[in-house]
Amino acid sequence: MPRAVKPFAKPRALVTGGAGFIGSHLCERLISEGYRVVCMDNLRTGSLENITHLQEDPDFEYVHHDVTTYIDCPGELDGIYHFASPASPADFERIPIPILKVGALGTYNALGLAKAKGARFMLASTSEVYGDPLVHPQPEGYWGNVNPIGIRGVYDEAKRYAESITMAYHRHHRVDTRIVRIFNTYGSRMRPDDGRMIPNFIQQALSGEPLTVYGDGSQTRSVQYVDDLVEGVLRLMNSREISPVNIGNPVEYTVNDVAALILELSNSTSKMIHELLPQDDPKQRCPDITRAREALGWEPEVPAREGLSRTIRWFAERFEGAEEVPETEIRPEIGRTTG
Ligand SMILES: NC(=O)c1ccc[n+]([C@@H]2O[C@H](COP(=O)([O-])OP(=O)(O)OC[C@H]3O[C@@H](n4cnc5c(N)ncnc54)[C@H](O)[C@@H]3O)[C@@H](O)[C@H]2O)c1
């Protein structure tokens, strides 16, 4: 009798926060790489609209669940991408306790699942672990300058705790872990009312409202397009790098530069207005990506001009009354590279 041959099984990954902005792009990419994907979300800041196009795919499964409670995921799992967490500064005052809970209890539950399944685990951490940095650009070895009791502390400290418990599970329980420190990322599927700089500016530019710039706009940010981030995330997950890795675009812009570029690319006649800088707002933010370059061979590839044009077009298609946004010719970056 011929032996029964076990059919070739596709690897299976769990993405917590999979119905969010980044999570939905990650689910899509994992499926295209041949994974079966379980997307787990409680839709606190995500939306089913972000994953509608995946729902018919036999390799995609959506599970509605709050990861701050025990996570059950029947069947084998090869990887867990723990991306569940609100991420917009506008949410830090609106839902501070759920943010702390998902960083602490959610990460604890997701790590417990990784241990039980023998799955590789990735934590979506953030450049916010560096707080308002005193070192510039920020290498992974920098321990940061965070105000634990400030308004932003709920997010920054939750992510710092999440990194600590991830390393504890690695050292104590030998869970195979990865930590990605994500810098400002933008792209399609961000909520227009999400409160973050780029969707704010785009939504204001498209509706002809003034662009709200906090402070004098000379503070800097580095902005990366979501496709570059997802590429870095996959490379890190498939590497042997246990230490945290910065994934961000080291081209640095002032907030005024970003606003001006969005006005230009969206053909908008909106003006800029300046409002008071929020508490503990970082004055500079720029990744040192030496580790990502050396360990992963990763570099961001999409210039801001191109990524922002794509994002503006995506918003414009959904925004009634917006002027048609022209295809933009790709010109060299403005901004400075410090990484
Ligand atoms: N976008 C960025 O620039 C950025 C920068 C640094 C880090 N990150 C991290 O990347 C991850 C994704 O961020 P995003 O920008 O896509 O935000 P997002 O708000 O679009 O996505 C987060 C997702 O997590 C879900 N979620 C929140 N609490 C949950 C819970 N208790 N149980 C289950 N699901 C829950 C939300 O509903 C949402 O779908 C977050 O962990 C965030 O901290 C993002």
mmCIF file of C-alpha atoms and ligand atoms in Angstrom:
data_model
loop_
_atom_site.group_PDB
_atom_site.id
_atom_site.type_symbol
_atom_site.label_atom_id
_atom_site.label_comp_id
_atom_site.label_asym_id
_atom_site.label_seq_id
_atom_site.Cartn_x
_atom_site.Cartn_y
_atom_site.Cartn_z
ATOM 1 C CA MET A 1 0.000 0.000 0.000
ATOM 2 C CA PRO A 2 1.446 3.386 -0.880
ATOM 3 C CA ARG A 3 2.057 5.599 2.155
ATOM 4 C CA ALA A 4 -0.328 8.539 2.591
ATOM 5 C CA VAL A 5 1.536 11.669 1.551
ATOM 6 C CA LYS A 6 0.898 14.694 3.768
ATOM 7 C CA PRO A 7 -0.110 17.502 1.409
ATOM 8 C CA PHE A 8 2.285 20.424 1.338
ATOM 9 C CA ALA A 9 0.938 22.754 4.000
ATOM 10 C CA LYS A 10 1.243 26.471 3.553
ATOM 11 C CA PRO A 11 2.731 28.239 6.592
ATOM 12 C CA ARG A 12 0.130 29.928 8.816
ATOM 13 C CA ALA A 13 0.474 33.336 10.465
ATOM 14 C CA LEU A 14 -1.619 35.269 12.964
ATOM 15 C CA VAL A 15 -1.737 39.051 12.557
ATOM 16 C CA THR A 16 -3.207 40.830 15.584
ATOM 17 C CA GLY A 17 -4.511 44.264 14.610
ATOM 18 C CA GLY A 18 -4.869 42.875 11.072
ATOM 19 C CA ALA A 19 -7.853 45.095 10.227
ATOM 20 C CA GLY A 20 -5.843 48.241 10.914
ATOM 21 C CA PHE A 21 -3.844 50.384 8.518
ATOM 22 C CA ILE A 22 -0.513 48.520 8.656
ATOM 23 C CA GLY A 23 -2.017 45.153 9.653
ATOM 24 C CA SER A 24 -4.221 44.995 6.553
ATOM 25 C CA HIS A 25 -1.244 45.661 4.254
ATOM 26 C CA LEU A 26 0.712 42.989 6.119
ATOM 27 C CA CYS A 27 -2.108 40.400 5.768
ATOM 28 C CA GLU A 28 -2.279 41.124 2.042
ATOM 29 C CA ARG A 29 1.468 40.735 1.566
ATOM 30 C CA LEU A 30 1.656 37.519 3.637
ATOM 31 C CA ILE A 31 -1.082 35.935 1.497
ATOM 32 C CA SER A 32 0.794 36.938 -1.654
ATOM 33 C CA GLU A 33 3.904 35.275 -0.162
ATOM 34 C CA GLY A 34 1.974 31.974 0.216
ATOM 35 C CA TYR A 35 0.814 32.192 3.844
ATOM 36 C CA ARG A 36 -2.539 31.315 5.334
ATOM 37 C CA VAL A 37 -3.438 34.286 7.479
ATOM 38 C CA VAL A 38 -5.586 34.637 10.580
ATOM 39 C CA CYS A 39 -6.423 38.304 11.104
ATOM 40 C CA MET A 40 -7.504 39.048 14.686
ATOM 41 C CA ASP A 41 -8.951 42.425 15.611
ATOM 42 C CA ASN A 42 -11.550 44.063 17.844
ATOM 43 C CA LEU A 43 -12.007 46.987 15.393
ATOM 44 C CA ARG A 44 -11.197 49.563 18.109
ATOM 45 C CA THR A 45 -9.372 51.703 15.520
ATOM 46 C CA GLY A 46 -9.422 49.345 12.517
ATOM 47 C CA SER A 47 -12.178 48.623 10.037
ATOM 48 C CA LEU A 48 -13.624 45.663 8.136
ATOM 49 C CA GLU A 49 -13.422 47.837 5.009
ATOM 50 C CA ASN A 50 -9.626 47.467 5.144
ATOM 51 C CA ILE A 51 -9.933 43.701 4.656
ATOM 52 C CA THR A 52 -13.103 43.352 2.545
ATOM 53 C CA HIS A 53 -11.019 42.504 -0.511
ATOM 54 C CA LEU A 54 -9.394 39.601 1.391
ATOM 55 C CA GLN A 55 -12.553 38.058 2.853
ATOM 56 C CA GLU A 56 -13.209 35.766 -0.151
ATOM 57 C CA ASP A 57 -9.652 34.442 -0.187
ATOM 58 C CA PRO A 58 -9.530 30.831 1.114
ATOM 59 C CA ASP A 59 -6.180 31.635 2.766
ATOM 60 C CA PHE A 60 -7.680 34.450 4.823
ATOM 61 C CA GLU A 61 -9.666 34.181 8.035
ATOM 62 C CA TYR A 62 -10.985 37.029 10.197
ATOM 63 C CA VAL A 63 -11.489 36.499 13.938
ATOM 64 C CA HIS A 64 -13.168 39.237 15.954
ATOM 65 C CA HIS A 65 -11.385 39.234 19.321
ATOM 66 C CA ASP A 66 -9.956 41.589 21.926
ATOM 67 C CA VAL A 67 -6.379 40.409 22.505
ATOM 68 C CA THR A 68 -6.316 41.831 26.036
ATOM 69 C CA THR A 69 -8.311 38.705 26.919
ATOM 70 C CA TYR A 70 -7.050 35.114 26.505
ATOM 71 C CA ILE A 71 -6.298 34.336 22.846
ATOM 72 C CA ASP A 72 -7.464 31.038 21.429
ATOM 73 C CA CYS A 73 -6.336 30.197 17.911
ATOM 74 C CA PRO A 74 -6.953 26.515 17.075
ATOM 75 C CA GLY A 75 -4.514 24.834 14.665
ATOM 76 C CA GLU A 76 -0.836 25.221 13.896
ATOM 77 C CA LEU A 77 0.807 28.630 13.806
ATOM 78 C CA ASP A 78 4.240 29.401 12.386
ATOM 79 C CA GLY A 79 4.348 33.119 13.078
ATOM 80 C CA ILE A 80 2.580 35.739 15.166
ATOM 81 C CA TYR A 81 2.748 39.386 14.137
ATOM 82 C CA HIS A 82 1.510 41.340 17.153
ATOM 83 C CA PHE A 83 0.378 44.637 15.623
ATOM 84 C CA ALA A 84 -2.766 45.313 17.692
ATOM 85 C CA SER A 85 -2.624 48.754 19.306
ATOM 86 C CA PRO A 86 -4.100 52.156 18.627
ATOM 87 C CA ALA A 87 -1.258 54.322 17.331
ATOM 88 C CA SER A 88 -2.540 57.843 16.791
ATOM 89 C CA PRO A 89 -1.599 60.579 19.301
ATOM 90 C CA ALA A 90 -5.251 61.665 19.075
ATOM 91 C CA ASP A 91 -6.122 58.382 20.841
ATOM 92 C CA PHE A 92 -3.658 58.854 23.711
ATOM 93 C CA GLU A 93 -6.133 61.051 25.633
ATOM 94 C CA ARG A 94 -9.304 59.473 24.205
ATOM 95 C CA ILE A 95 -8.564 55.795 25.088
ATOM 96 C CA PRO A 96 -5.496 55.733 27.379
ATOM 97 C CA ILE A 97 -6.427 52.603 29.368
ATOM 98 C CA PRO A 98 -7.147 50.362 26.322
ATOM 99 C CA ILE A 99 -3.751 51.488 24.930
ATOM 100 C CA LEU A 100 -1.972 50.478 28.140
ATOM 101 C CA LYS A 101 -3.918 47.204 28.250
ATOM 102 C CA VAL A 102 -3.180 46.152 24.681
ATOM 103 C CA GLY A 103 0.538 46.935 25.127
ATOM 104 C CA ALA A 104 0.722 45.007 28.407
ATOM 105 C CA LEU A 105 -2.000 42.324 28.526
ATOM 106 C CA GLY A 106 -2.300 41.981 24.741
ATOM 107 C CA THR A 107 1.433 41.394 24.365
ATOM 108 C CA TYR A 108 1.429 38.969 27.321
ATOM 109 C CA ASN A 109 -1.420 36.957 25.731
ATOM 110 C CA ALA A 110 0.161 36.966 22.275
ATOM 111 C CA LEU A 111 3.509 35.806 23.713
ATOM 112 C CA GLY A 112 1.723 33.043 25.655
ATOM 113 C CA LEU A 113 0.201 31.853 22.388
ATOM 114 C CA ALA A 114 3.606 31.949 20.646
ATOM 115 C CA LYS A 115 5.076 29.839 23.457
ATOM 116 C CA ALA A 116 2.210 27.316 23.330
ATOM 117 C CA LYS A 117 2.385 26.969 19.520
ATOM 118 C CA GLY A 118 6.173 27.155 19.141
ATOM 119 C CA ALA A 119 5.569 30.084 16.755
ATOM 120 C CA ARG A 120 7.992 32.889 15.936
ATOM 121 C CA PHE A 121 6.746 36.155 17.454
ATOM 122 C CA MET A 122 7.124 39.724 16.225
ATOM 123 C CA LEU A 123 6.284 42.800 18.290
ATOM 124 C CA ALA A 124 5.316 45.979 16.444
ATOM 125 C CA SER A 125 7.164 48.500 18.586
ATOM 126 C CA THR A 126 7.693 52.137 17.774
ATOM 127 C CA SER A 127 10.109 55.039 17.516
ATOM 128 C CA GLU A 128 8.080 56.462 20.445
ATOM 129 C CA VAL A 129 10.200 54.283 22.761
ATOM 130 C CA TYR A 130 12.860 56.996 22.181
ATOM 131 C CA GLY A 131 10.438 59.679 23.455
ATOM 132 C CA ASP A 132 11.647 63.223 22.788
ATOM 133 C CA PRO A 133 15.136 62.043 21.826
ATOM 134 C CA LEU A 134 18.358 63.656 23.018
ATOM 135 C CA VAL A 135 20.366 61.660 20.453
ATOM 136 C CA HIS A 136 19.937 62.241 16.746
ATOM 137 C CA PRO A 137 19.397 60.239 14.586
ATOM 138 C CA GLN A 138 18.224 57.478 16.918
ATOM 139 C CA PRO A 139 20.155 54.184 16.914
ATOM 140 C CA GLU A 140 18.613 51.105 18.573
ATOM 141 C CA GLY A 141 21.164 51.358 21.422
ATOM 142 C CA TYR A 142 19.667 54.677 22.583
ATOM 143 C CA TRP A 143 17.444 54.145 25.667
ATOM 144 C CA GLY A 144 15.257 57.169 25.080
ATOM 145 C CA ASN A 145 13.866 60.200 26.872
ATOM 146 C CA VAL A 146 10.276 59.408 27.835
ATOM 147 C CA ASN A 147 8.000 61.207 30.292
ATOM 148 C CA PRO A 148 6.207 58.271 31.984
ATOM 149 C CA ILE A 149 3.421 60.425 33.423
ATOM 150 C CA GLY A 150 2.820 62.657 30.398
ATOM 151 C CA ILE A 151 -0.126 62.290 28.002
ATOM 152 C CA ARG A 152 2.014 60.337 25.517
ATOM 153 C CA GLY A 153 3.348 58.083 28.304
ATOM 154 C CA VAL A 154 0.433 55.640 27.946
ATOM 155 C CA TYR A 155 1.603 54.648 24.467
ATOM 156 C CA ASP A 156 5.358 55.061 24.894
ATOM 157 C CA GLU A 157 5.529 53.155 28.187
ATOM 158 C CA ALA A 158 3.116 50.437 26.976
ATOM 159 C CA LYS A 159 5.460 49.780 24.057
ATOM 160 C CA ARG A 160 8.536 49.887 26.309
ATOM 161 C CA TYR A 161 6.874 47.333 28.599
ATOM 162 C CA ALA A 162 5.929 45.258 25.523
ATOM 163 C CA GLU A 163 9.590 45.199 24.462
ATOM 164 C CA SER A 164 10.636 44.139 27.987
ATOM 165 C CA ILE A 165 8.167 41.262 28.220
ATOM 166 C CA THR A 166 9.089 40.157 24.679
ATOM 167 C CA MET A 167 12.770 39.914 25.675
ATOM 168 C CA ALA A 168 11.809 38.167 28.953
ATOM 169 C CA TYR A 169 9.861 35.498 27.009
ATOM 170 C CA HIS A 170 12.841 35.152 24.703
ATOM 171 C CA ARG A 171 15.393 34.777 27.514
ATOM 172 C CA HIS A 172 13.281 32.866 30.022
ATOM 173 C CA HIS A 173 10.985 30.752 27.809
ATOM 174 C CA ARG A 174 13.188 30.634 24.689
ATOM 175 C CA VAL A 175 10.418 32.050 22.481
ATOM 176 C CA ASP A 176 11.844 33.028 19.107
ATOM 177 C CA THR A 177 11.154 36.776 19.068
ATOM 178 C CA ARG A 178 11.655 39.817 16.829
ATOM 179 C CA ILE A 179 11.096 43.503 17.665
ATOM 180 C CA VAL A 180 10.500 46.042 14.911
ATOM 181 C CA ARG A 181 10.700 49.712 15.929
ATOM 182 C CA ILE A 182 8.466 51.379 13.384
ATOM 183 C CA PHE A 183 8.938 55.046 12.498
ATOM 184 C CA ASN A 184 6.118 57.263 11.113
ATOM 185 C CA THR A 185 4.430 55.285 8.357
ATOM 186 C CA TYR A 186 1.742 56.453 5.949
ATOM 187 C CA GLY A 187 -0.284 55.101 3.046
ATOM 188 C CA SER A 188 -3.737 54.012 1.956
ATOM 189 C CA ARG A 189 -6.274 52.853 4.583
ATOM 190 C CA MET A 190 -5.309 55.412 7.221
ATOM 191 C CA ARG A 191 -8.447 56.917 8.761
ATOM 192 C CA PRO A 192 -9.016 60.507 7.570
ATOM 193 C CA ASP A 193 -10.006 61.458 11.137
ATOM 194 C CA ASP A 194 -7.152 59.495 12.657
ATOM 195 C CA GLY A 195 -5.390 62.604 13.958
ATOM 196 C CA ARG A 196 -1.932 61.751 12.571
ATOM 197 C CA MET A 197 -0.023 64.350 10.572
ATOM 198 C CA ILE A 198 -0.288 62.945 7.032
ATOM 199 C CA PRO A 199 -3.993 61.946 6.918
ATOM 200 C CA ASN A 200 -4.787 65.237 8.684
ATOM 201 C CA PHE A 201 -2.930 67.314 6.117
ATOM 202 C CA ILE A 202 -4.302 65.338 3.147
ATOM 203 C CA GLN A 203 -7.878 65.530 4.365
ATOM 204 C CA GLN A 204 -7.523 69.284 5.002
ATOM 205 C CA ALA A 205 -5.820 69.922 1.653
ATOM 206 C CA LEU A 206 -8.500 67.999 -0.264
ATOM 207 C CA SER A 207 -11.365 69.787 1.451
ATOM 208 C CA GLY A 208 -9.808 73.248 1.078
ATOM 209 C CA GLU A 209 -9.476 73.726 4.859
ATOM 210 C CA PRO A 210 -6.304 75.235 6.370
ATOM 211 C CA LEU A 211 -3.586 72.699 7.272
ATOM 212 C CA THR A 212 -3.065 72.639 11.046
ATOM 213 C CA VAL A 213 0.646 72.761 11.874
ATOM 214 C CA TYR A 214 1.495 72.416 15.563
ATOM 215 C CA GLY A 215 4.211 74.767 16.814
ATOM 216 C CA ASP A 216 6.223 76.685 14.219
ATOM 217 C CA GLY A 217 6.508 73.566 12.035
ATOM 218 C CA SER A 218 10.315 73.424 12.253
ATOM 219 C CA GLN A 219 10.225 70.130 14.199
ATOM 220 C CA THR A 220 11.326 67.237 11.991
ATOM 221 C CA ARG A 221 9.782 63.907 11.089
ATOM 222 C CA SER A 222 10.863 61.039 8.878
ATOM 223 C CA VAL A 223 8.022 59.493 6.922
ATOM 224 C CA GLN A 224 8.010 56.069 5.282
ATOM 225 C CA TYR A 225 5.605 54.546 2.799
ATOM 226 C CA VAL A 226 3.765 51.465 4.032
ATOM 227 C CA ASP A 227 5.144 49.120 1.315
ATOM 228 C CA ASP A 228 8.692 49.844 2.497
ATOM 229 C CA LEU A 229 7.701 49.061 6.077
ATOM 230 C CA VAL A 230 6.032 45.752 5.172
ATOM 231 C CA GLU A 231 9.130 44.692 3.224
ATOM 232 C CA GLY A 232 11.290 45.463 6.291
ATOM 233 C CA VAL A 233 8.892 43.584 8.584
ATOM 234 C CA LEU A 234 9.059 40.431 6.434
ATOM 235 C CA ARG A 235 12.831 40.594 6.128
ATOM 236 C CA LEU A 236 13.195 40.981 9.893
ATOM 237 C CA MET A 237 10.799 38.111 10.624
ATOM 238 C CA ASN A 238 12.819 35.865 8.291
ATOM 239 C CA SER A 239 16.170 36.944 9.769
ATOM 240 C CA ARG A 240 17.972 35.847 12.928
ATOM 241 C CA GLU A 241 17.996 39.352 14.439
ATOM 242 C CA ILE A 242 16.686 39.223 18.022
ATOM 243 C CA SER A 243 17.641 42.801 18.958
ATOM 244 C CA PRO A 244 15.186 45.582 18.058
ATOM 245 C CA VAL A 245 15.531 46.944 14.518
ATOM 246 C CA ASN A 246 14.519 50.451 13.398
ATOM 247 C CA ILE A 247 12.468 50.429 10.216
ATOM 248 C CA GLY A 248 11.924 53.942 8.937
ATOM 249 C CA ASN A 249 12.930 56.346 6.226
ATOM 250 C CA PRO A 250 15.983 58.415 7.240
ATOM 251 C CA VAL A 251 15.135 61.313 4.923
ATOM 252 C CA GLU A 252 14.177 64.038 7.364
ATOM 253 C CA TYR A 253 11.542 66.693 6.733
ATOM 254 C CA THR A 254 10.298 69.600 8.763
ATOM 255 C CA VAL A 255 6.565 69.449 9.388
ATOM 256 C CA ASN A 256 6.304 72.604 7.258
ATOM 257 C CA ASP A 257 8.057 70.723 4.379
ATOM 258 C CA VAL A 258 5.536 67.871 4.587
ATOM 259 C CA ALA A 259 2.598 70.295 4.603
ATOM 260 C CA ALA A 260 3.992 72.209 1.606
ATOM 261 C CA LEU A 261 4.592 68.990 -0.347
ATOM 262 C CA ILE A 262 1.038 67.776 0.301
ATOM 263 C CA LEU A 263 -0.376 71.134 -0.810
ATOM 264 C CA GLU A 264 1.657 70.927 -4.018
ATOM 265 C CA LEU A 265 0.830 67.293 -4.815
ATOM 266 C CA SER A 266 -2.879 67.728 -4.154
ATOM 267 C CA ASN A 267 -3.104 70.966 -6.155
ATOM 268 C CA SER A 268 -4.630 72.568 -3.089
ATOM 269 C CA THR A 269 -5.056 76.257 -2.397
ATOM 270 C CA SER A 270 -5.385 75.669 1.374
ATOM 271 C CA LYS A 271 -3.261 77.794 3.718
ATOM 272 C CA MET A 272 -1.293 76.619 6.763
ATOM 273 C CA ILE A 273 -2.248 77.708 10.271
ATOM 274 C CA HIS A 274 -0.122 77.218 13.385
ATOM 275 C CA GLU A 275 -1.429 75.972 16.731
ATOM 276 C CA LEU A 276 0.241 75.314 20.089
ATOM 277 C CA LEU A 277 2.613 72.347 20.223
ATOM 278 C CA PRO A 278 1.079 69.444 22.243
ATOM 279 C CA GLN A 279 2.780 68.304 25.477
ATOM 280 C CA ASP A 280 6.016 66.274 24.996
ATOM 281 C CA ASP A 281 5.760 66.479 21.199
ATOM 282 C CA PRO A 282 9.120 65.179 19.887
ATOM 283 C CA LYS A 283 11.191 67.940 18.283
ATOM 284 C CA GLN A 284 13.210 65.607 16.105
ATOM 285 C CA ARG A 285 12.571 62.122 14.858
ATOM 286 C CA CYS A 286 14.831 60.246 12.465
ATOM 287 C CA PRO A 287 15.943 56.610 12.421
ATOM 288 C CA ASP A 288 19.501 55.411 12.248
ATOM 289 C CA ILE A 289 18.927 52.408 9.954
ATOM 290 C CA THR A 290 22.478 51.011 9.971
ATOM 291 C CA ARG A 291 21.287 47.787 11.645
ATOM 292 C CA ALA A 292 18.470 47.246 9.113
ATOM 293 C CA ARG A 293 20.893 47.882 6.244
ATOM 294 C CA GLU A 294 23.535 45.497 7.595
ATOM 295 C CA ALA A 295 21.388 42.715 9.071
ATOM 296 C CA LEU A 296 18.490 42.740 6.593
ATOM 297 C CA GLY A 297 19.908 44.408 3.489
ATOM 298 C CA TRP A 298 16.878 46.698 3.770
ATOM 299 C CA GLU A 299 16.561 50.287 2.546
ATOM 300 C CA PRO A 300 13.403 52.301 1.952
ATOM 301 C CA GLU A 301 12.734 52.605 -1.772
ATOM 302 C CA VAL A 302 9.658 54.793 -2.205
ATOM 303 C CA PRO A 303 10.436 58.535 -2.183
ATOM 304 C CA ALA A 304 8.010 60.738 -0.238
ATOM 305 C CA ARG A 305 6.869 62.488 -3.395
ATOM 306 C CA GLU A 306 5.763 59.172 -4.908
ATOM 307 C CA GLY A 307 4.304 57.642 -1.721
ATOM 308 C CA LEU A 308 2.393 60.801 -0.879
ATOM 309 C CA SER A 309 1.003 61.067 -4.431
ATOM 310 C CA ARG A 310 -0.320 57.494 -4.204
ATOM 311 C CA THR A 311 -1.806 58.178 -0.778
ATOM 312 C CA ILE A 312 -3.421 61.455 -1.846
ATOM 313 C CA ARG A 313 -5.000 59.706 -4.850
ATOM 314 C CA TRP A 314 -6.383 56.990 -2.553
ATOM 315 C CA PHE A 315 -7.929 59.593 -0.232
ATOM 316 C CA ALA A 316 -9.239 61.646 -3.174
ATOM 317 C CA GLU A 317 -11.070 58.609 -4.596
ATOM 318 C CA ARG A 318 -12.940 58.312 -1.313
ATOM 319 C CA PHE A 319 -13.474 61.962 -0.659
ATOM 320 C CA GLU A 320 -16.520 63.457 -2.346
ATOM 321 C CA GLY A 321 -16.023 66.913 -3.773
ATOM 322 C CA ALA A 322 -12.232 66.616 -3.997
ATOM 323 C CA GLU A 323 -10.571 67.939 -7.150
ATOM 324 C CA GLU A 324 -9.053 65.261 -9.373
ATOM 325 C CA VAL A 325 -5.430 64.747 -8.317
ATOM 326 C CA PRO A 326 -3.002 64.529 -11.240
ATOM 327 C CA GLU A 327 -0.347 61.800 -11.615
ATOM 328 C CA THR A 328 2.881 63.341 -10.380
ATOM 329 C CA GLU A 329 6.179 63.188 -12.113
ATOM 330 C CA ILE A 330 8.767 61.699 -9.724
ATOM 331 C CA ARG A 331 11.405 64.244 -8.735
ATOM 332 C CA PRO A 332 14.247 63.896 -6.223
ATOM 333 C CA GLU A 333 13.506 64.105 -2.506
ATOM 334 C CA ILE A 334 13.475 67.320 -0.603
ATOM 335 C CA GLY A 335 14.632 66.935 3.001
ATOM 336 C CA ARG A 336 17.940 65.772 4.390
ATOM 337 C CA THR A 337 19.348 62.308 4.998
ATOM 338 C CA THR A 338 20.866 61.838 8.420
ATOM 339 C CA GLY A 339 20.782 58.035 8.649
HETATM 340 N N1 LIG B 1 1.524 53.836 11.668
HETATM 341 C C1 LIG B 1 2.650 54.177 12.243
HETATM 342 O O1 LIG B 1 3.260 55.170 11.852
HETATM 343 C C2 LIG B 1 3.218 53.362 13.379
HETATM 344 C C3 LIG B 1 4.434 53.790 13.935
HETATM 345 C C4 LIG B 1 4.981 53.047 14.968
HETATM 346 C C5 LIG B 1 4.363 51.893 15.408
HETATM 347 N N2 LIG B 1 3.191 51.498 14.842
HETATM 348 C C6 LIG B 1 2.558 50.282 15.384
HETATM 349 O O2 LIG B 1 2.047 49.479 14.324
HETATM 350 C C7 LIG B 1 0.836 48.840 14.753
HETATM 351 C C8 LIG B 1 -0.289 49.161 13.783
HETATM 352 O O3 LIG B 1 -0.506 50.568 13.750
HETATM 353 P P1 LIG B 1 -1.493 51.259 12.699
HETATM 354 O O4 LIG B 1 -0.893 52.537 12.341
HETATM 355 O O5 LIG B 1 -1.822 50.285 11.643
HETATM 356 O O6 LIG B 1 -2.743 51.559 13.627
HETATM 357 P P2 LIG B 1 -4.277 51.144 13.431
HETATM 358 O O7 LIG B 1 -5.011 51.806 14.550
HETATM 359 O O8 LIG B 1 -4.727 51.399 12.037
HETATM 360 O O9 LIG B 1 -4.237 49.571 13.649
HETATM 361 C C9 LIG B 1 -4.251 48.965 14.921
HETATM 362 C C10 LIG B 1 -5.227 47.813 14.890
HETATM 363 O O10 LIG B 1 -5.220 47.171 16.185
HETATM 364 C C11 LIG B 1 -6.571 46.892 16.532
HETATM 365 N N3 LIG B 1 -6.669 46.781 17.979
HETATM 366 C C12 LIG B 1 -6.474 47.741 18.914
HETATM 367 N N4 LIG B 1 -6.667 47.244 20.153
HETATM 368 C C13 LIG B 1 -6.974 45.934 19.987
HETATM 369 C C14 LIG B 1 -7.278 44.881 20.889
HETATM 370 N N5 LIG B 1 -7.298 45.065 22.221
HETATM 371 N N6 LIG B 1 -7.562 43.641 20.391
HETATM 372 C C15 LIG B 1 -7.543 43.430 19.041
HETATM 373 N N7 LIG B 1 -7.260 44.391 18.155
HETATM 374 C C16 LIG B 1 -6.983 45.622 18.612
HETATM 375 C C17 LIG B 1 -7.351 48.080 15.976
HETATM 376 O O11 LIG B 1 -8.737 47.849 15.845
HETATM 377 C C18 LIG B 1 -6.670 48.279 14.633
HETATM 378 O O12 LIG B 1 -7.255 47.493 13.627
HETATM 379 C C19 LIG B 1 0.564 49.329 16.184
HETATM 380 O O13 LIG B 1 1.063 48.364 17.087
HETATM 381 C C20 LIG B 1 1.374 50.603 16.262
HETATM 382 O O14 LIG B 1 1.756 50.879 17.591
HETATM 383 C C21 LIG B 1 2.597 52.214 13.847
#
